[in-house]
Short mmCIF file of C-alpha atoms and ligand atoms in Angstrom, two decimals:
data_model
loop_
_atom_site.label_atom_id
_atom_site.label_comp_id
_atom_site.label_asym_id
_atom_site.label_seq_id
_atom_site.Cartn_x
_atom_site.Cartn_y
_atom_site.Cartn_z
CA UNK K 8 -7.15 -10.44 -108.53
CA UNK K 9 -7.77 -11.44 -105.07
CA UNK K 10 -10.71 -9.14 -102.60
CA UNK K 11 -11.02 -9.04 -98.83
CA UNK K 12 -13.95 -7.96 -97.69
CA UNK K 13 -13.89 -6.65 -93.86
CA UNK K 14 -17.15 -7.73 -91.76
CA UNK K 15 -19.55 -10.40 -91.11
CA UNK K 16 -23.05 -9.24 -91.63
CA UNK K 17 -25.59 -9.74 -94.84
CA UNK K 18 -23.81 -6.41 -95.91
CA UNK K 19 -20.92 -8.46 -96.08
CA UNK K 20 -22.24 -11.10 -97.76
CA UNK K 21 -23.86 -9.25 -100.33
CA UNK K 22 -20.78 -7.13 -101.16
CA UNK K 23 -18.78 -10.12 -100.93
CA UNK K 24 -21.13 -12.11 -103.29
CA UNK K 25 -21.52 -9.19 -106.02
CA UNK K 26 -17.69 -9.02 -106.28
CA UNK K 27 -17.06 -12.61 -106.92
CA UNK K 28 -19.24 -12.28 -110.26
CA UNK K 29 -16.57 -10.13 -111.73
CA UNK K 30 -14.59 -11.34 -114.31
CA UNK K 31 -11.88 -9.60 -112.87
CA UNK K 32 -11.91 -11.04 -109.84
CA UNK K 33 -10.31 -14.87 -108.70
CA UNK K 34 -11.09 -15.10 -105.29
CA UNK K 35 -12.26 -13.26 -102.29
CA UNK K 36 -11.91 -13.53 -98.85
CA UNK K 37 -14.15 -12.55 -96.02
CA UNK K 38 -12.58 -11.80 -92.43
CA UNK K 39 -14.73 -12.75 -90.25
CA UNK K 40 -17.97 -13.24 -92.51
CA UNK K 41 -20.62 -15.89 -91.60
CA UNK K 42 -22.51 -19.01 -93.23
CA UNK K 43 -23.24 -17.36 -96.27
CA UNK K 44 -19.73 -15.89 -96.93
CA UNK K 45 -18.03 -19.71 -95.81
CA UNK K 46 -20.79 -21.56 -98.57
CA UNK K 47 -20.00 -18.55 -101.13
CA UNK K 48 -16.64 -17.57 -100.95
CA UNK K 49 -14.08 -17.79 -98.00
CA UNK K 50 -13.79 -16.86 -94.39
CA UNK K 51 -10.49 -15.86 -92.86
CA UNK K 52 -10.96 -15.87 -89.02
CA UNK K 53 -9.63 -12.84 -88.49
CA UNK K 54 -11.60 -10.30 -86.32
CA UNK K 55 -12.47 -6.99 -88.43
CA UNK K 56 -10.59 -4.89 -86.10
CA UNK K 57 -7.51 -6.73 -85.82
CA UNK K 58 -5.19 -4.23 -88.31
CA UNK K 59 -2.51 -6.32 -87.78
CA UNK K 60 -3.28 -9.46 -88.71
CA UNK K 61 -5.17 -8.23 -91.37
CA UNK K 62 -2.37 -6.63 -93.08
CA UNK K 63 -0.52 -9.63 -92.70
CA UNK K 64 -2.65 -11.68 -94.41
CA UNK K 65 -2.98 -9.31 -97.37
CA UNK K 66 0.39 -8.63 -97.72
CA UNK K 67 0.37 -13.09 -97.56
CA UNK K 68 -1.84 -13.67 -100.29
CA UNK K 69 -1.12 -10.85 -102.40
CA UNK K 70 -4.82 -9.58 -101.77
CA UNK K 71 -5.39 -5.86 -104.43
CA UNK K 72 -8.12 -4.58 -102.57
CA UNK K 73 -9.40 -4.82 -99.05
CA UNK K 74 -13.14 -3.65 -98.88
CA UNK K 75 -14.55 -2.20 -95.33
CA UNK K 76 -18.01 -3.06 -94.83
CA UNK K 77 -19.01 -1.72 -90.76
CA UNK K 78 -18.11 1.55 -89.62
CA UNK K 79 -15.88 0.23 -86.32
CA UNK K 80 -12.88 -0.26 -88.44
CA UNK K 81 -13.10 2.77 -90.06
CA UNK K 82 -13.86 5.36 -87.80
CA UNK K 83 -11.07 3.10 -86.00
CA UNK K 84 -8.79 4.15 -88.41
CA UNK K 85 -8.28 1.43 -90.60
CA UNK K 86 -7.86 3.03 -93.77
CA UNK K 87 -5.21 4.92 -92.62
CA UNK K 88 -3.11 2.33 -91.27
CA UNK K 89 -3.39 0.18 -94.33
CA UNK K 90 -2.52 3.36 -97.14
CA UNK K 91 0.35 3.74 -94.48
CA UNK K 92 1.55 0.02 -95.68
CA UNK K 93 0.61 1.33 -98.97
CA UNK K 94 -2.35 -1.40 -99.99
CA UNK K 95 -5.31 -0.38 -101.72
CA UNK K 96 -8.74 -0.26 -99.51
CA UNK K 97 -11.86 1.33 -99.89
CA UNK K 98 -13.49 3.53 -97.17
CA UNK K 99 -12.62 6.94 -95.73
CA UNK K 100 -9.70 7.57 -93.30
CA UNK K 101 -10.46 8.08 -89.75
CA UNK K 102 -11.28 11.68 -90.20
CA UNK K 103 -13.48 11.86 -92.70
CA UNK K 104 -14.96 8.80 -90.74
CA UNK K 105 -16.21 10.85 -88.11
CA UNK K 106 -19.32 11.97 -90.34
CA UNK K 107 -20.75 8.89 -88.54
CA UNK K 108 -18.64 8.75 -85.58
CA UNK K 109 -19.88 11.69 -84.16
CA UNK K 110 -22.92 12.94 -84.50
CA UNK K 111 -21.59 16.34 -83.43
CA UNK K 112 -18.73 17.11 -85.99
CA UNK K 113 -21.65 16.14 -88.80
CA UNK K 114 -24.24 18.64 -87.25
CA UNK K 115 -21.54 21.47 -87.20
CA UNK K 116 -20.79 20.55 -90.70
CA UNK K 117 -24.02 20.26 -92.03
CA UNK K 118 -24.42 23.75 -90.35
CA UNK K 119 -21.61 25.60 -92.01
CA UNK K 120 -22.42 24.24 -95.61
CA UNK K 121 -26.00 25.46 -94.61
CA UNK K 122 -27.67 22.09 -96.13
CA UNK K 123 -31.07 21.14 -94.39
CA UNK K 124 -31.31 19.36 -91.12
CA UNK K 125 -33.47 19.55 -88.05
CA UNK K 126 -32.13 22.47 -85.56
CA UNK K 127 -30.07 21.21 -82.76
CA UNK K 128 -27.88 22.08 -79.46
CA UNK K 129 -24.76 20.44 -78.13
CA UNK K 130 -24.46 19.77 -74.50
CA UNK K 131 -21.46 18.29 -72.14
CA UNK K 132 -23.52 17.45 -69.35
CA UNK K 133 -26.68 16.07 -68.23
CA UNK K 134 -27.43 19.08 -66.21
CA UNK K 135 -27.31 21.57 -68.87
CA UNK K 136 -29.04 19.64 -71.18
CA UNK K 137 -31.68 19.10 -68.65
CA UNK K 138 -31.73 22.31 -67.53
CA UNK K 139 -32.40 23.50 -71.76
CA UNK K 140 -35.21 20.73 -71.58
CA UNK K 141 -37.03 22.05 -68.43
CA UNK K 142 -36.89 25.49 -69.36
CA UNK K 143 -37.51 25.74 -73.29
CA UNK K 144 -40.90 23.57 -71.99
CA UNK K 145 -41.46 24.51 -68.63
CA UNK K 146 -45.36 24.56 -68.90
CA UNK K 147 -45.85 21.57 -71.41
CA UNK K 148 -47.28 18.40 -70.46
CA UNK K 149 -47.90 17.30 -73.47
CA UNK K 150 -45.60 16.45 -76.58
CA UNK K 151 -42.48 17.53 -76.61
CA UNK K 152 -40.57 17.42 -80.16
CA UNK K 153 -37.07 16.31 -79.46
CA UNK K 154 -34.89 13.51 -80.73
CA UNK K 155 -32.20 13.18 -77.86
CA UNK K 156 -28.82 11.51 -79.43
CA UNK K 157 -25.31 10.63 -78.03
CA UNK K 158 -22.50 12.05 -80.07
CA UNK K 159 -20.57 9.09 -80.82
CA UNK K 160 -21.20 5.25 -82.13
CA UNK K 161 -23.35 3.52 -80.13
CA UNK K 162 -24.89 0.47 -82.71
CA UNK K 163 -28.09 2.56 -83.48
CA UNK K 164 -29.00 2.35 -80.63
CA UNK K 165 -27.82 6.28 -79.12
CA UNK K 166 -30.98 7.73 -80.32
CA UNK K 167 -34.69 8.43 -78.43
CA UNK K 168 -37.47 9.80 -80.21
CA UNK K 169 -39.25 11.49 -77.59
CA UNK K 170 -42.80 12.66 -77.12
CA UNK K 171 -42.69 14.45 -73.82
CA UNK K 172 -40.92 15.84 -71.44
CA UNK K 173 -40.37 12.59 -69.23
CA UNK K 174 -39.08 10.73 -71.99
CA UNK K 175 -36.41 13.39 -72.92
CA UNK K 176 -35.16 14.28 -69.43
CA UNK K 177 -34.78 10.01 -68.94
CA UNK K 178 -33.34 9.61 -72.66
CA UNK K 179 -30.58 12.49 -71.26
CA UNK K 180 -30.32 11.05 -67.64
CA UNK K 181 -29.25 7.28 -69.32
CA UNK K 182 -27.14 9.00 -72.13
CA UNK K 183 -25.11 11.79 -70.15
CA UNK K 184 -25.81 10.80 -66.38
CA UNK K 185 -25.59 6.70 -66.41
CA UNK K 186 -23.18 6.36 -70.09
CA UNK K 187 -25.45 3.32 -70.69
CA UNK K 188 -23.34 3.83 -74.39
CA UNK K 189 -19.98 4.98 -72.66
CA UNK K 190 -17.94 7.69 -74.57
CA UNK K 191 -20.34 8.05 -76.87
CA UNK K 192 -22.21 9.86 -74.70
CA UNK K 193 -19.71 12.61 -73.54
CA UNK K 194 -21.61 14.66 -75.56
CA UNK K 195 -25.12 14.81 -75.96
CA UNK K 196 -27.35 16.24 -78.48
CA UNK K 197 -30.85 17.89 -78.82
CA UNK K 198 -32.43 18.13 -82.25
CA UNK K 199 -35.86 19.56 -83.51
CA UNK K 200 -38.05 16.12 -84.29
CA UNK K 201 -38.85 15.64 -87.98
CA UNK K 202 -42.19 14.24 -89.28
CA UNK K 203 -41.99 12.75 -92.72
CA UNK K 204 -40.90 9.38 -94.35
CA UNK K 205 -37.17 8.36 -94.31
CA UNK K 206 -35.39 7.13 -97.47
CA UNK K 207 -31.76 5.93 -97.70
CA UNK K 208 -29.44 8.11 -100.61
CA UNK K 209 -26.31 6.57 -100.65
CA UNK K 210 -23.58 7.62 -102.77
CA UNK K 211 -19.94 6.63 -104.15
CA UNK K 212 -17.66 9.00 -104.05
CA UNK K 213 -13.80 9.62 -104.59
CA UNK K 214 -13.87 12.87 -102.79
CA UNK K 215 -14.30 15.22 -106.08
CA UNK K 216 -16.51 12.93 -108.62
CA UNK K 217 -20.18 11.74 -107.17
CA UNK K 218 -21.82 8.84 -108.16
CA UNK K 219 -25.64 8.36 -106.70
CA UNK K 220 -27.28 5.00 -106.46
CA UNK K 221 -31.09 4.65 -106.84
CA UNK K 222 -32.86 6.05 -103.00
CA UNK K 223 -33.44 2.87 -101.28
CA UNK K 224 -35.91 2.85 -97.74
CA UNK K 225 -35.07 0.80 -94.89
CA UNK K 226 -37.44 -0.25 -91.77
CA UNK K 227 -35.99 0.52 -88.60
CA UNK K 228 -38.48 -0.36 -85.81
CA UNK K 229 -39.26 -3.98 -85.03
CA UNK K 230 -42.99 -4.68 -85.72
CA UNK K 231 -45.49 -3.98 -88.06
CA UNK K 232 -46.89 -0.52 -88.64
CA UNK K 233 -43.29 0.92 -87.32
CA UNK K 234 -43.86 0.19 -84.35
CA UNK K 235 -41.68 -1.47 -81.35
CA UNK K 236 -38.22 -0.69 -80.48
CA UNK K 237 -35.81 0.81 -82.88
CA UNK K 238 -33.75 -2.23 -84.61
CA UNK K 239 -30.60 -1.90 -87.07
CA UNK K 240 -33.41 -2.22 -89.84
CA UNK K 241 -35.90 -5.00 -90.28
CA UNK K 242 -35.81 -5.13 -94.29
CA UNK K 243 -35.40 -2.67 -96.75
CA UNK K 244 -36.56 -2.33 -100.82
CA UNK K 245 -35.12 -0.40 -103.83
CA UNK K 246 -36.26 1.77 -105.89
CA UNK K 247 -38.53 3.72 -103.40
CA UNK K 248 -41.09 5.78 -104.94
CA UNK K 249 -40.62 8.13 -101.34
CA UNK K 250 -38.07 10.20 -103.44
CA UNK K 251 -39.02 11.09 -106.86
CA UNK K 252 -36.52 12.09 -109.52
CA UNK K 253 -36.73 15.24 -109.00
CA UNK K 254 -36.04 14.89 -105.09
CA UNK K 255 -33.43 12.77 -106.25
CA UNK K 256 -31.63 15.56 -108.37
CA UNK K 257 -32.59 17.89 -105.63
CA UNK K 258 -30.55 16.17 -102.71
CA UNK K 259 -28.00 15.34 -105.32
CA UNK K 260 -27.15 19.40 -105.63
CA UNK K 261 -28.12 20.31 -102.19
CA UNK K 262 -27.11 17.41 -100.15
CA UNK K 263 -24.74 15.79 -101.18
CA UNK K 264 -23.02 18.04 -103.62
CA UNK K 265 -22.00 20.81 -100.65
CA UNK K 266 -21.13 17.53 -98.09
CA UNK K 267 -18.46 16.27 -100.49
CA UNK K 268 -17.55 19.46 -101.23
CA UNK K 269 -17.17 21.08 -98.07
CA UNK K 270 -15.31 18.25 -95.90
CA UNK K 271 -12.91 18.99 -98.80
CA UNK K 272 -12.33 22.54 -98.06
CA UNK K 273 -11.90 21.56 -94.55
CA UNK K 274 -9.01 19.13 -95.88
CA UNK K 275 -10.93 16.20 -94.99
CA UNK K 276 -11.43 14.44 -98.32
CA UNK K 277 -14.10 11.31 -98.51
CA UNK K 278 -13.56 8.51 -100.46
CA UNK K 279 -15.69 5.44 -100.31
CA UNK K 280 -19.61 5.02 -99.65
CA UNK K 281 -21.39 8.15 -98.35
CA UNK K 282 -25.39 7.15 -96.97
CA UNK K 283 -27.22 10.12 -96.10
CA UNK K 284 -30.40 9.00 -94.19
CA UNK K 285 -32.95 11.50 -94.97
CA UNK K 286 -36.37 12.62 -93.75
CA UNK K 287 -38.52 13.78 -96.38
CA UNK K 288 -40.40 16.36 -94.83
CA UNK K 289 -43.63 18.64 -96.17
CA UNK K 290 -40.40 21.68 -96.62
CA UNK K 291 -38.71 19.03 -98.62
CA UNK K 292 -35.94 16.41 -97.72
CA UNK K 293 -33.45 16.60 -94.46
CA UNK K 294 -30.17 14.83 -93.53
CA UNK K 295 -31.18 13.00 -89.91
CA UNK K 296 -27.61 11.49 -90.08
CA UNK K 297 -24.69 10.45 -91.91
CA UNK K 298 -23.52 6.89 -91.90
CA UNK K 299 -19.98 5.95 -94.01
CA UNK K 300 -20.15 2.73 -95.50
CA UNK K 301 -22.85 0.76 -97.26
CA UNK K 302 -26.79 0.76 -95.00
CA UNK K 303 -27.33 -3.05 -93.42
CA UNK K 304 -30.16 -3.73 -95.30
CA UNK K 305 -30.31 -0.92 -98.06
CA UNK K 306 -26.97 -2.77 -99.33
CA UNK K 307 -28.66 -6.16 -100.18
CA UNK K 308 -31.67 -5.02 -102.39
CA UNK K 309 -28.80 -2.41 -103.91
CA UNK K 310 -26.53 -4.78 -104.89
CA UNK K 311 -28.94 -7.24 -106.15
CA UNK K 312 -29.88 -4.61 -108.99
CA UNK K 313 -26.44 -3.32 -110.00
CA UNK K 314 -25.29 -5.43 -113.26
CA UNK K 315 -22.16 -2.95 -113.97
CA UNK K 316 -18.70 -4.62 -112.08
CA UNK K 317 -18.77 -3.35 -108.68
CA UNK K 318 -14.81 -3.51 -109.24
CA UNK K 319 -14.64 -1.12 -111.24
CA UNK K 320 -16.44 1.29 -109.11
CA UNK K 321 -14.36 0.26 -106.08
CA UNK K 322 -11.14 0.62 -107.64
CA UNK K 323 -12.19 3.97 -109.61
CA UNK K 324 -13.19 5.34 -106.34
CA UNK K 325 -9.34 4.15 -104.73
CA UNK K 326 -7.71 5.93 -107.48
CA UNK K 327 -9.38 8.94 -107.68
CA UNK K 328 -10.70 8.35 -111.22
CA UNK K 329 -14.62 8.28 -110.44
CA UNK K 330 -15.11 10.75 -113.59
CA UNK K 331 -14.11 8.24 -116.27
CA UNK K 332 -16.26 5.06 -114.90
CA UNK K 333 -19.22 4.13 -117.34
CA UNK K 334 -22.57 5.40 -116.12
CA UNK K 335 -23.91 2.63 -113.80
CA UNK K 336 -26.18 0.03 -115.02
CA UNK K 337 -29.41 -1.36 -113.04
CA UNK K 338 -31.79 -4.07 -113.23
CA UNK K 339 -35.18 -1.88 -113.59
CA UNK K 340 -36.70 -4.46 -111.70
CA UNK K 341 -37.09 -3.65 -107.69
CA UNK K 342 -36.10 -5.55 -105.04
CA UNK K 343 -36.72 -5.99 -101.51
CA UNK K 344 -35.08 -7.95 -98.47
CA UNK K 345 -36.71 -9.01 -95.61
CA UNK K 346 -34.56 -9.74 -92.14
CA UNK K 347 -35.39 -13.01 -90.25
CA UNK K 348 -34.46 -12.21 -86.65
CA UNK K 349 -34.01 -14.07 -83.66
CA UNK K 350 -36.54 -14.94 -80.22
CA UNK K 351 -36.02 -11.66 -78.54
CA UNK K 352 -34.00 -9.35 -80.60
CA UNK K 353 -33.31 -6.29 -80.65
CA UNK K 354 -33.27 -7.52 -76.87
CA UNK K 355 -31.42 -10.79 -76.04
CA UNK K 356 -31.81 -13.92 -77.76
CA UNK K 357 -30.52 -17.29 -77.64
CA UNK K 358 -27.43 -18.50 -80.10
CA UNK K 359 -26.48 -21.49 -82.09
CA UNK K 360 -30.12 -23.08 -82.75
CA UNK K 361 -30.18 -25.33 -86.50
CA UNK K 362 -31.70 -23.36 -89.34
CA UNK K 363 -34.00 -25.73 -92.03
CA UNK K 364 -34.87 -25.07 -95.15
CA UNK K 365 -31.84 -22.59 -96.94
CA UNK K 366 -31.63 -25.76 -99.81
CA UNK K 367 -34.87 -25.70 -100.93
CA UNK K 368 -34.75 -21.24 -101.44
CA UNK K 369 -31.60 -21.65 -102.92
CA UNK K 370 -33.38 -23.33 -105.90
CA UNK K 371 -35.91 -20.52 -106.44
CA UNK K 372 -34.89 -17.58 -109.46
CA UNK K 373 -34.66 -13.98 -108.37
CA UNK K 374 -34.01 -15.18 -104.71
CA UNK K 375 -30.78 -14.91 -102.75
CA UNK K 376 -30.58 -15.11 -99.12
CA UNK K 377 -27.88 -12.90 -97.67
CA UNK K 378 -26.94 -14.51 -93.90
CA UNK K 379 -26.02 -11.86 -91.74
CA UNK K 380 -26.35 -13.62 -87.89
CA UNK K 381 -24.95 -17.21 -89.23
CA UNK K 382 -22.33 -19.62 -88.55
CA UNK K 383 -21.72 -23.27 -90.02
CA UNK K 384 -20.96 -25.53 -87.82
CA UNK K 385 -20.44 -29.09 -89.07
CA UNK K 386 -21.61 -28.65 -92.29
CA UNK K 387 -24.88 -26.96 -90.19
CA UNK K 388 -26.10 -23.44 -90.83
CA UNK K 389 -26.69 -21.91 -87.07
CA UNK K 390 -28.26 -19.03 -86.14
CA UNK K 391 -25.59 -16.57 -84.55
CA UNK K 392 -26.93 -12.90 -84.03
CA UNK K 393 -30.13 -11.19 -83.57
CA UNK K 394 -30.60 -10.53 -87.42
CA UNK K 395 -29.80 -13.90 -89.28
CA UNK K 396 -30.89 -13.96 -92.61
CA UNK K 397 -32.24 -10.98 -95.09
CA UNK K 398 -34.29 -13.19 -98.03
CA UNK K 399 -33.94 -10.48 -100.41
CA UNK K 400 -35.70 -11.17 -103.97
CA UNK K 401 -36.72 -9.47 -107.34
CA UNK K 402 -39.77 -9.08 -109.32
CA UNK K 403 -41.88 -7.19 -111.96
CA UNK K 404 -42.92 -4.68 -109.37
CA UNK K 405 -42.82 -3.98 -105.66
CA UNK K 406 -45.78 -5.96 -104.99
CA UNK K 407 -44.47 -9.27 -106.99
CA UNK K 408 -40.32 -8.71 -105.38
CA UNK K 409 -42.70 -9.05 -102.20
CA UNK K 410 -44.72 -12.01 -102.80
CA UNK K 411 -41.74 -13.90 -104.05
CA UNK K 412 -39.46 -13.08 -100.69
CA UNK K 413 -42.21 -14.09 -98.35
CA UNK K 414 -42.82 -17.03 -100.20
CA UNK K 415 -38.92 -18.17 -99.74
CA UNK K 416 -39.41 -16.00 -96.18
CA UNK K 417 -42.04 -19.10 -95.54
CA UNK K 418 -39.54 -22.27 -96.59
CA UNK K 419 -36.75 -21.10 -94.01
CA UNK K 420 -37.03 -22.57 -90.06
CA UNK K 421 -35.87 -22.12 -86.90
CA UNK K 422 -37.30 -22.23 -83.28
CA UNK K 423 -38.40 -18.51 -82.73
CA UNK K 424 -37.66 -16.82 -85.87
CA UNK K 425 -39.91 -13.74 -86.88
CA UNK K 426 -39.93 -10.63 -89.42
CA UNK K 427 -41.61 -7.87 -90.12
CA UNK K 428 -44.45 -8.83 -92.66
CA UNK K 429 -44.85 -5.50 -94.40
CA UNK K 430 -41.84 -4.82 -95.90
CA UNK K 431 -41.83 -2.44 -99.06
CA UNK K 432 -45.93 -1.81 -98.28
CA UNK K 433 -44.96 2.06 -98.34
CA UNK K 434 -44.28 2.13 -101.73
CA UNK K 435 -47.07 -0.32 -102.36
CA UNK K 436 -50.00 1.45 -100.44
CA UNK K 437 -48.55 4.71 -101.49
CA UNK K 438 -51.12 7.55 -101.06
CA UNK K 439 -51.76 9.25 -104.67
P1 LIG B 2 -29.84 8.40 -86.65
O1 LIG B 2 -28.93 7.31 -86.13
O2 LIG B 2 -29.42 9.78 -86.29
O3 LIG B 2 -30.27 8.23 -88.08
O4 LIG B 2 -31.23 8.11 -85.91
C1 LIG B 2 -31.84 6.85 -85.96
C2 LIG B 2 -33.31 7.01 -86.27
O5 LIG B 2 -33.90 7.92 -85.33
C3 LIG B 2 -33.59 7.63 -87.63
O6 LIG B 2 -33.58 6.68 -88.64
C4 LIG B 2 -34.96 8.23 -87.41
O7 LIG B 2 -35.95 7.23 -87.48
C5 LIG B 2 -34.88 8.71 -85.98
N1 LIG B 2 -34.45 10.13 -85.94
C6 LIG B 2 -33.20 10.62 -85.83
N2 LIG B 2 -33.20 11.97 -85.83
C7 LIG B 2 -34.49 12.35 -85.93
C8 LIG B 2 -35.14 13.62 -85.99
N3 LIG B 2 -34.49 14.78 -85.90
N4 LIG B 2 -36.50 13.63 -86.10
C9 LIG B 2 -37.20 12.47 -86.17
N5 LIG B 2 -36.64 11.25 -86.12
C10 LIG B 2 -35.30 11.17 -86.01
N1 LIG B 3 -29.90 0.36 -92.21
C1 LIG B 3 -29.38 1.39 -91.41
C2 LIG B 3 -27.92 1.42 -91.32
O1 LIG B 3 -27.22 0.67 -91.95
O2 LIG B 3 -27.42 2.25 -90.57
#
């Protein structure tokens, strides 16, 4: 059968490269996709929110399944428009969608199926949710615990972390006052601030059957130590010892159990990947947020693990027959991936400069290189975003998957490129 994949990051690449090792599978298609997707498979240059031309070129090339990797599309309504045409694609509709979309409509969900998050309050204006700031701290100077967020999409970039008061009234004054993220920030949000370590749980689900992958931890700020601006994750490593089994099993029954379950009472089934981003905190672990499709990193050192046909599991999940798939098999080795950004990021950077070195990595065992920010231009692999390339390898344990990925991290060139250099040392530094 023939697979489009929808997107052009090292999500992409790394869905797009897992599927083209089944058996099942004769060719797949990437639309837009990057250098990696061009060199592995095959790009379509069709831009992953165009539904019509899209659908045209499935219907063309008698593609099965259509696989959504970002979460414009869907919360755009994508999946909708194509079951409409009746083709097979795997994501949520637009409704259940808006578990990402908007922050709010997760919140007052999470609420109602009383599973753990940090408190919170909705405002409509930057006055009232001002006025809530001023008054609930009206004598502190000092730290303030809030986490000011803008209801709706905003490319991770909606949320401020505050530690006092200045901080949150200017987070609210550019969110609600100045719309630096537009209609995203109609609505604003003000949450209790969680201390703990995060950990990715994502999930694949056909709305009544669960199945969890193994808890995967991403690095969101820029620089060493977590510290820097918040980025759409730096590198990211799988297992993580942050969430034990037990946790696991825990946020299996309490998390995502009563999600599933409750946007079906509301008659808003999911179906497709479910990532809960959690804080593990000293009263045990908390949804911070919601996302609907696959994490950008988690999804590289996930899929680099998985031996079972990722077909299967998409097309189970289509049809509604998650309950008879084979339990899912791993590689018990870990694996980590480490982003190679661009001069600048997550600020501006420059485009198009000549990357060195991908021929000699793509030699080395238990290395892949998933290109997110590519594009190959005469037969050259150019940089082309602000995260470029997530080296993502495997090893005997944490410390050796580490070793090996900044040893291929090392081959790769370009003028200005940079990464985080302690990916995955949570798990190896753990505190007994
Ligand atoms: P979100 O998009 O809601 O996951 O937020 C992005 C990042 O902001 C998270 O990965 C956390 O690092 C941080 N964050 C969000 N909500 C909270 C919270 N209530 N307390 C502490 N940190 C948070
Ligand atoms: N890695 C974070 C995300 O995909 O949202």
């Amino acid at each position: 059968m023939k697979i489009l994949v929808i997107g052009s990051g090292g999500r992409e690449h790394a869905l797009a490269w897992k599927i083209s090792q089944s058996p099942r599978v004769d060719q797949v298609f990437v639309a837009p996709g990057n250098a990696g997707t061009a060199r592995d498979v095959e790009n379509i240059a069709i831009a992953e929110t165009d539904f019509e031309q899209l659908i045209e070129f499935v219907k063309k090339n008698d593609v099965s399944i259509t696989v959504v990797g970002p979460e414009a599309p869907l919360s755009a309504g994508i999946v909708d428009v194509f079951e409409k045409e009746g083709l097979k694609i795997f994501g949520p509709n637009q409704e259940a969608a808006q578990m990402e979309s908007s922050k709010v409509y997760c919140k007052d969900l999470l609420r109602k199926a009383d599973i753990p998050t940090a408190d919170y309050q909705v405002f409509h204006d930057a006055e009232s949710a001002s006025h809530f700031v001023q008054n609930r701290y009206a004598d502190d100077a000092g730290d303030v615990p809030l986490v000011i967020k803008a209801d709706g999409l905003a490319a991770g970039k909606g949320v401020v972390v505050c530690h006092n008061k200045i901080e949150a009234i200017e987070a609210i004054d550019q969110i609600a006052r100045q719309k630096v993220f537009g209609e995203a920030g109609s609505q604003i949000l003000i949450e209790e601030r969680l201390d703990g370590e995060e950990a990715s749980v994502l999930a694949i689900t056909d709305g009544k059957t669960i199945v969890t992958l193994p808890a995967a931890q991403d690095h969101k700020p820029a620089f060493d130590g977590d510290k820097g601006p918040n980025t759409g994750g730096m590198g990211a490593y799988c297992p993580t010892p942050s969430v034990s089994d037990e946790q696991m099993n825990w946020i299996e029954e309490h998390v995502l159990v009563p999600t599933v379950h409750s946007m079906k009472i509301e008659g808003c089934r999911f179906k497709g990947l479910l990532y809960a981003g959690l804080m593990m905190t000293r009263q045990g672990p908390k949804v911070l947020e919601y996302n609907v499709r696959f994490g950008d990193p988690e999804c590289q050192p996930l899929l680099t693990r998985l031996k079972s046909d990722i077909v299967d599991l998409i097309e189970a999940t289509i049809d509604g027959t998650l309950d008879q798939i084979e339990p899912l098999q791993w590689d018990t080795r870990p694996s980590i991936c480490v982003v190679m950004a661009s001069e600048g990021y997550p600020g501006s950077y420059k485009k198009g400069l000549e990357i060195s070195g991908l021929d000699e990595v793509e030699k080395m065992e238990d290395v892949k290189v998933f290109h997110a920010g590519t594009k190959l231009v005469n037969g050259k692999v150019l940089t082309n975003g602000g995260r470029v390339l997530g080296v993502t390898a495997t090893g005997n344990s944490v410390s050796a998957a580490k070793l090996l990925a900044y040893t291929a991290v090392q081959k790769i060139r370009w003028p200005g490129v940079w990464c985080r250099k302690d990916i995955a040392d949570k798990a190896i530094y753990q505190k007994s």
